[in-house]
PDB file of C-alpha atoms and ligand atoms in Angstrom:
ATOM      1  CA  MET A   1       5.149   6.142 -22.729  1.00  0.00           C
ATOM      2  CA  GLU A   2       7.708   4.500 -24.813  1.00  0.00           C
ATOM      3  CA  HIS A   3       8.560   1.705 -22.364  1.00  0.00           C
ATOM      4  CA  HIS A   4       6.566   0.205 -19.400  1.00  0.00           C
ATOM      5  CA  ALA A   5       9.440   1.352 -17.130  1.00  0.00           C
ATOM      6  CA  ASP A   6       8.946   4.980 -18.108  1.00  0.00           C
ATOM      7  CA  TYR A   7       5.820   5.023 -15.831  1.00  0.00           C
ATOM      8  CA  THR A   8       8.191   4.773 -12.831  1.00  0.00           C
ATOM      9  CA  ASN A   9      10.627   7.540 -14.099  1.00  0.00           C
ATOM     10  CA  VAL A  10       9.030  10.380 -12.200  1.00  0.00           C
ATOM     11  CA  THR A  11      11.077  13.466 -11.264  1.00  0.00           C
ATOM     12  CA  GLY A  12      10.444  16.973 -10.427  1.00  0.00           C
ATOM     13  CA  LEU A  13       6.812  16.720  -9.651  1.00  0.00           C
ATOM     14  CA  SER A  14       5.011  17.902  -6.480  1.00  0.00           C
ATOM     15  CA  LYS A  15       3.627  15.466  -4.010  1.00  0.00           C
ATOM     16  CA  LYS A  16       0.177  15.954  -5.347  1.00  0.00           C
ATOM     17  CA  GLU A  17       1.328  15.534  -8.943  1.00  0.00           C
ATOM     18  CA  THR A  18       3.296  12.454  -8.052  1.00  0.00           C
ATOM     19  CA  LEU A  19       0.202  10.956  -6.296  1.00  0.00           C
ATOM     20  CA  GLU A  20      -1.962  11.810  -9.268  1.00  0.00           C
ATOM     21  CA  HIS A  21       0.610  10.155 -11.601  1.00  0.00           C
ATOM     22  CA  ILE A  22       0.446   6.904  -9.614  1.00  0.00           C
ATOM     23  CA  LEU A  23      -3.319   6.824  -9.946  1.00  0.00           C
ATOM     24  CA  THR A  24      -3.248   7.660 -13.713  1.00  0.00           C
ATOM     25  CA  SER A  25      -0.517   5.243 -14.218  1.00  0.00           C
ATOM     26  CA  TYR A  26      -2.466   2.403 -12.437  1.00  0.00           C
ATOM     27  CA  GLU A  27      -5.327   3.030 -14.674  1.00  0.00           C
ATOM     28  CA  ALA A  28      -3.243   3.023 -17.802  1.00  0.00           C
ATOM     29  CA  LEU A  29      -1.606  -0.170 -16.883  1.00  0.00           C
ATOM     30  CA  VAL A  30      -4.606  -2.012 -15.322  1.00  0.00           C
ATOM     31  CA  THR A  31      -5.324  -5.492 -16.715  1.00  0.00           C
ATOM     32  CA  ASP A  32      -7.865  -8.054 -15.716  1.00  0.00           C
ATOM     33  CA  ASN A  33      -5.244  -9.878 -13.574  1.00  0.00           C
ATOM     34  CA  TRP A  34      -4.918  -8.814  -9.904  1.00  0.00           C
ATOM     35  CA  VAL A  35      -1.380 -10.207  -9.629  1.00  0.00           C
ATOM     36  CA  SER A  36      -0.154  -7.949 -12.427  1.00  0.00           C
ATOM     37  CA  ASN A  37      -2.012  -5.088 -11.197  1.00  0.00           C
ATOM     38  CA  LEU A  38      -0.839  -5.186  -7.639  1.00  0.00           C
ATOM     39  CA  SER A  39       2.808  -6.020  -8.757  1.00  0.00           C
ATOM     40  CA  ASN A  40       2.902  -2.956 -11.019  1.00  0.00           C
ATOM     41  CA  CYS A  41       1.152  -0.813  -8.365  1.00  0.00           C
ATOM     42  CA  SER A  42       3.741  -1.703  -5.719  1.00  0.00           C
ATOM     43  CA  SER A  43       6.474  -0.530  -8.095  1.00  0.00           C
ATOM     44  CA  LEU A  44       4.616   2.751  -8.989  1.00  0.00           C
ATOM     45  CA  LEU A  45       4.249   3.408  -5.173  1.00  0.00           C
ATOM     46  CA  TRP A  46       7.977   2.620  -4.512  1.00  0.00           C
ATOM     47  CA  HIS A  47       9.317   4.740  -7.217  1.00  0.00           C
ATOM     48  CA  GLY A  48       6.862   7.503  -6.855  1.00  0.00           C
ATOM     49  CA  TYR A  49       7.659   8.057  -3.115  1.00  0.00           C
ATOM     50  CA  HIS A  50      11.357   7.753  -3.685  1.00  0.00           C
ATOM     51  CA  SER A  51      11.084  10.431  -6.224  1.00  0.00           C
ATOM     52  CA  LEU A  52       9.908  12.761  -3.476  1.00  0.00           C
ATOM     53  CA  ASN A  53      12.798  11.715  -1.361  1.00  0.00           C
ATOM     54  CA  ILE A  54      10.423   9.897   1.002  1.00  0.00           C
ATOM     55  CA  PRO A  55      12.422   6.873   1.975  1.00  0.00           C
ATOM     56  CA  VAL A  56       9.719   4.124   1.848  1.00  0.00           C
ATOM     57  CA  ASN A  57      11.299   0.736   2.751  1.00  0.00           C
ATOM     58  CA  TRP A  58       8.192  -1.268   1.966  1.00  0.00           C
ATOM     59  CA  THR A  59       5.237  -0.811  -0.477  1.00  0.00           C
ATOM     60  CA  GLY A  60       2.855  -3.505  -0.976  1.00  0.00           C
ATOM     61  CA  PHE A  61      -0.285  -5.524  -0.293  1.00  0.00           C
ATOM     62  CA  TYR A  62      -1.812  -8.101   1.841  1.00  0.00           C
ATOM     63  CA  LEU A  63      -4.851 -10.076   0.812  1.00  0.00           C
ATOM     64  CA  LYS A  64      -7.675 -11.429   2.861  1.00  0.00           C
ATOM     65  CA  GLN A  65      -7.788 -15.284   3.014  1.00  0.00           C
ATOM     66  CA  ASP A  66      -9.774 -17.752   4.891  1.00  0.00           C
ATOM     67  CA  ASN A  67      -8.097 -20.148   6.947  1.00  0.00           C
ATOM     68  CA  ASN A  68     -10.702 -22.776   8.234  1.00  0.00           C
ATOM     69  CA  GLY A  69     -13.166 -20.116   8.847  1.00  0.00           C
ATOM     70  CA  LYS A  70     -10.755 -17.741  10.287  1.00  0.00           C
ATOM     71  CA  ARG A  71     -10.016 -14.510   8.456  1.00  0.00           C
ATOM     72  CA  GLU A  72      -6.342 -13.525   8.053  1.00  0.00           C
ATOM     73  CA  LEU A  73      -4.038 -11.445   5.821  1.00  0.00           C
ATOM     74  CA  VAL A  74      -1.646 -13.162   3.473  1.00  0.00           C
ATOM     75  CA  LEU A  75       1.387 -11.432   1.891  1.00  0.00           C
ATOM     76  CA  GLY A  76       0.751 -10.158  -1.683  1.00  0.00           C
ATOM     77  CA  PRO A  77       2.889  -8.384  -4.252  1.00  0.00           C
ATOM     78  CA  PHE A  78       5.358  -5.909  -2.824  1.00  0.00           C
ATOM     79  CA  GLN A  79       8.744  -4.020  -3.278  1.00  0.00           C
ATOM     80  CA  GLY A  80      11.099  -3.987  -0.469  1.00  0.00           C
ATOM     81  CA  LYS A  81      12.552  -6.558   1.991  1.00  0.00           C
ATOM     82  CA  VAL A  82      11.158  -9.884   2.840  1.00  0.00           C
ATOM     83  CA  ALA A  83       8.064  -9.532   5.125  1.00  0.00           C
ATOM     84  CA  CYS A  84       5.889 -11.688   7.353  1.00  0.00           C
ATOM     85  CA  GLN A  85       3.689 -13.936   5.284  1.00  0.00           C
ATOM     86  CA  VAL A  86       0.491 -13.920   7.371  1.00  0.00           C
ATOM     87  CA  ILE A  87      -1.122 -11.414   9.715  1.00  0.00           C
ATOM     88  CA  GLN A  88      -4.055 -12.240  11.904  1.00  0.00           C
ATOM     89  CA  TRP A  89      -7.269 -10.205  11.265  1.00  0.00           C
ATOM     90  CA  GLY A  90      -7.349  -7.394  13.822  1.00  0.00           C
ATOM     91  CA  LYS A  91      -3.640  -7.691  14.602  1.00  0.00           C
ATOM     92  CA  GLY A  92      -0.833  -5.099  14.041  1.00  0.00           C
ATOM     93  CA  VAL A  93      -1.491  -1.959  11.793  1.00  0.00           C
ATOM     94  CA  CYS A  94      -2.465  -4.062   8.769  1.00  0.00           C
ATOM     95  CA  GLY A  95      -4.945  -6.351  10.688  1.00  0.00           C
ATOM     96  CA  THR A  96      -6.404  -3.285  12.357  1.00  0.00           C
ATOM     97  CA  ALA A  97      -7.088  -1.461   9.051  1.00  0.00           C
ATOM     98  CA  ALA A  98      -8.636  -4.740   7.656  1.00  0.00           C
ATOM     99  CA  ALA A  99     -10.779  -5.325  10.899  1.00  0.00           C
ATOM    100  CA  THR A 100     -12.035  -1.697  11.271  1.00  0.00           C
ATOM    101  CA  SER A 101     -12.250  -0.864   7.511  1.00  0.00           C
ATOM    102  CA  LYS A 102     -10.371   2.406   8.404  1.00  0.00           C
ATOM    103  CA  THR A 103      -7.106   3.851   7.149  1.00  0.00           C
ATOM    104  CA  GLN A 104      -4.325   3.680   9.789  1.00  0.00           C
ATOM    105  CA  LEU A 105      -1.962   6.657   9.649  1.00  0.00           C
ATOM    106  CA  VAL A 106       0.867   5.876  12.107  1.00  0.00           C
ATOM    107  CA  SER A 107       3.456   8.630  12.523  1.00  0.00           C
ATOM    108  CA  ASN A 108       5.530   6.470  14.952  1.00  0.00           C
ATOM    109  CA  VAL A 109       5.207   2.665  14.706  1.00  0.00           C
ATOM    110  CA  ASN A 110       6.653   2.238  18.264  1.00  0.00           C
ATOM    111  CA  GLU A 111       3.571   4.050  19.604  1.00  0.00           C
ATOM    112  CA  PHE A 112       1.042   1.693  17.999  1.00  0.00           C
ATOM    113  CA  PRO A 113       0.025  -0.984  20.363  1.00  0.00           C
ATOM    114  CA  GLY A 114       0.629  -4.344  18.728  1.00  0.00           C
ATOM    115  CA  HIS A 115       2.570  -3.055  15.789  1.00  0.00           C
ATOM    116  CA  ILE A 116       4.137  -5.942  13.883  1.00  0.00           C
ATOM    117  CA  ALA A 117       7.893  -5.227  13.116  1.00  0.00           C
ATOM    118  CA  CYS A 118       8.613  -6.988   9.909  1.00  0.00           C
ATOM    119  CA  ASP A 119      11.666  -4.672   9.623  1.00  0.00           C
ATOM    120  CA  GLY A 120      13.067  -3.032  12.748  1.00  0.00           C
ATOM    121  CA  GLU A 121      14.168   0.034  10.720  1.00  0.00           C
ATOM    122  CA  THR A 122      10.548   1.057   9.994  1.00  0.00           C
ATOM    123  CA  LYS A 123       9.540   4.259  11.659  1.00  0.00           C
ATOM    124  CA  SER A 124       6.201   5.294  10.281  1.00  0.00           C
ATOM    125  CA  GLU A 125       3.510   3.587   8.225  1.00  0.00           C
ATOM    126  CA  ILE A 126       0.211   3.904   6.528  1.00  0.00           C
ATOM    127  CA  VAL A 127      -2.231   1.132   5.864  1.00  0.00           C
ATOM    128  CA  VAL A 128      -5.286   1.666   3.628  1.00  0.00           C
ATOM    129  CA  PRO A 129      -8.156  -0.997   3.343  1.00  0.00           C
ATOM    130  CA  ILE A 130      -9.223  -2.028  -0.066  1.00  0.00           C
ATOM    131  CA  VAL A 131     -12.999  -2.346   0.233  1.00  0.00           C
ATOM    132  CA  LYS A 132     -15.483  -3.711  -2.280  1.00  0.00           C
ATOM    133  CA  ASP A 133     -18.676  -1.899  -3.085  1.00  0.00           C
ATOM    134  CA  ASP A 134     -20.684  -4.081  -0.689  1.00  0.00           C
ATOM    135  CA  GLY A 135     -18.378  -3.115   2.296  1.00  0.00           C
ATOM    136  CA  GLU A 136     -16.216  -6.226   2.348  1.00  0.00           C
ATOM    137  CA  VAL A 137     -12.506  -5.583   3.042  1.00  0.00           C
ATOM    138  CA  VAL A 138     -10.567  -7.781   0.613  1.00  0.00           C
ATOM    139  CA  ALA A 139      -6.993  -6.548   0.912  1.00  0.00           C
ATOM    140  CA  ILE A 140      -4.936  -3.665   2.318  1.00  0.00           C
ATOM    141  CA  ILE A 141      -2.338  -1.319   0.949  1.00  0.00           C
ATOM    142  CA  ASP A 142       0.760  -0.907   3.262  1.00  0.00           C
ATOM    143  CA  LEU A 143       3.553   1.625   2.984  1.00  0.00           C
ATOM    144  CA  ASP A 144       6.435   1.669   5.434  1.00  0.00           C
ATOM    145  CA  CYS A 145       8.943   4.366   5.851  1.00  0.00           C
ATOM    146  CA  LEU A 146      12.415   4.869   7.452  1.00  0.00           C
ATOM    147  CA  GLU A 147      11.510   8.224   8.751  1.00  0.00           C
ATOM    148  CA  LEU A 148       8.969   9.372  11.425  1.00  0.00           C
ATOM    149  CA  ASN A 149       5.781  11.120  10.276  1.00  0.00           C
ATOM    150  CA  ALA A 150       6.339  10.301   6.684  1.00  0.00           C
ATOM    151  CA  PHE A 151       2.768  10.327   5.684  1.00  0.00           C
ATOM    152  CA  ASP A 152      -0.136  12.796   5.930  1.00  0.00           C
ATOM    153  CA  GLU A 153      -3.811  13.538   5.087  1.00  0.00           C
ATOM    154  CA  GLU A 154      -2.774  14.015   1.362  1.00  0.00           C
ATOM    155  CA  ASP A 155      -1.511  10.441   1.281  1.00  0.00           C
ATOM    156  CA  VAL A 156      -4.764   9.306   2.867  1.00  0.00           C
ATOM    157  CA  ILE A 157      -6.671  10.999   0.235  1.00  0.00           C
ATOM    158  CA  TYR A 158      -4.820   9.604  -2.759  1.00  0.00           C
ATOM    159  CA  LEU A 159      -4.168   6.123  -1.377  1.00  0.00           C
ATOM    160  CA  GLU A 160      -7.896   5.681  -0.600  1.00  0.00           C
ATOM    161  CA  LYS A 161      -8.622   6.712  -4.197  1.00  0.00           C
ATOM    162  CA  LEU A 162      -6.105   4.088  -5.375  1.00  0.00           C
ATOM    163  CA  ALA A 163      -7.749   1.500  -3.080  1.00  0.00           C
ATOM    164  CA  LYS A 164     -11.087   2.131  -4.668  1.00  0.00           C
ATOM    165  CA  LEU A 165      -9.648   1.580  -8.180  1.00  0.00           C
ATOM    166  CA  ILE A 166      -7.802  -1.633  -7.022  1.00  0.00           C
ATOM    167  CA  SER A 167     -11.092  -2.900  -5.499  1.00  0.00           C
ATOM    168  CA  LYS A 168     -12.453  -3.505  -8.913  1.00  0.00           C
ATOM    169  CA  CYS A 169      -9.930  -6.213  -9.720  1.00  0.00           C
ATOM    170  CA  LEU A 170     -10.117  -8.214  -6.359  1.00  0.00           C
TER     171      LEU A 170
HETATM  172  N1  SME B   1       3.938  -3.389  10.336  1.00  0.00           N
HETATM  173  C1  SME B   1       2.754  -4.192   9.842  1.00  0.00           C
HETATM  174  C2  SME B   1       3.138  -5.501   9.329  1.00  0.00           C
HETATM  175  C3  SME B   1       3.441  -5.636   7.859  1.00  0.00           C
HETATM  176  S1  SME B   1       5.096  -5.121   7.365  1.00  0.00           S
HETATM  177  O1  SME B   1       5.355  -3.748   7.884  1.00  0.00           O
HETATM  178  C4  SME B   1       5.332  -5.183   5.787  1.00  0.00           C
HETATM  179  C5  SME B   1       1.693  -4.280  10.805  1.00  0.00           C
HETATM  180  O2  SME B   1       1.951  -3.945  11.929  1.00  0.00           O
HETATM  181  O3  SME B   1       0.711  -4.787  10.566  1.00  0.00           O
END
């Protein structure tokens, strides 16, 4: 790649190829700094999905923090509109993924009990926990979309692989 931005210039790839491109680009760009890694990763996700005409309106991360002994998720690097800064562990789609350590594939956010609407335009969502080798959930990946049913099992497979790679820097 001649320029860093070239990693985001994906066109004409299948969904599988695009998701593979996101993984290989993450690995090519990875540093020992999690802020840089998550920032570039949110850009790779944003541009990758848009290249597939999947209108994601938010791609980013929440990270675990301890608030006087209480676990919660704090807003991390992202692409998209302003979002809520803190999510309680176990609340909303993000908090559920964190508390259960299970990917949440939500085809219609209005049917998810307790969904937190940071943006009223969001229709579907996928949240993938980032889990350390010892089983601790340290962060989550969150993708929101303006269309219903935007994500499927293929997204689950690749985003869980991405989460595994990211877990190494957190
Ligand atoms: N919808 C999420 C909140 C995060 S924002 O969408 C960026 C949830 O229910 O946890």
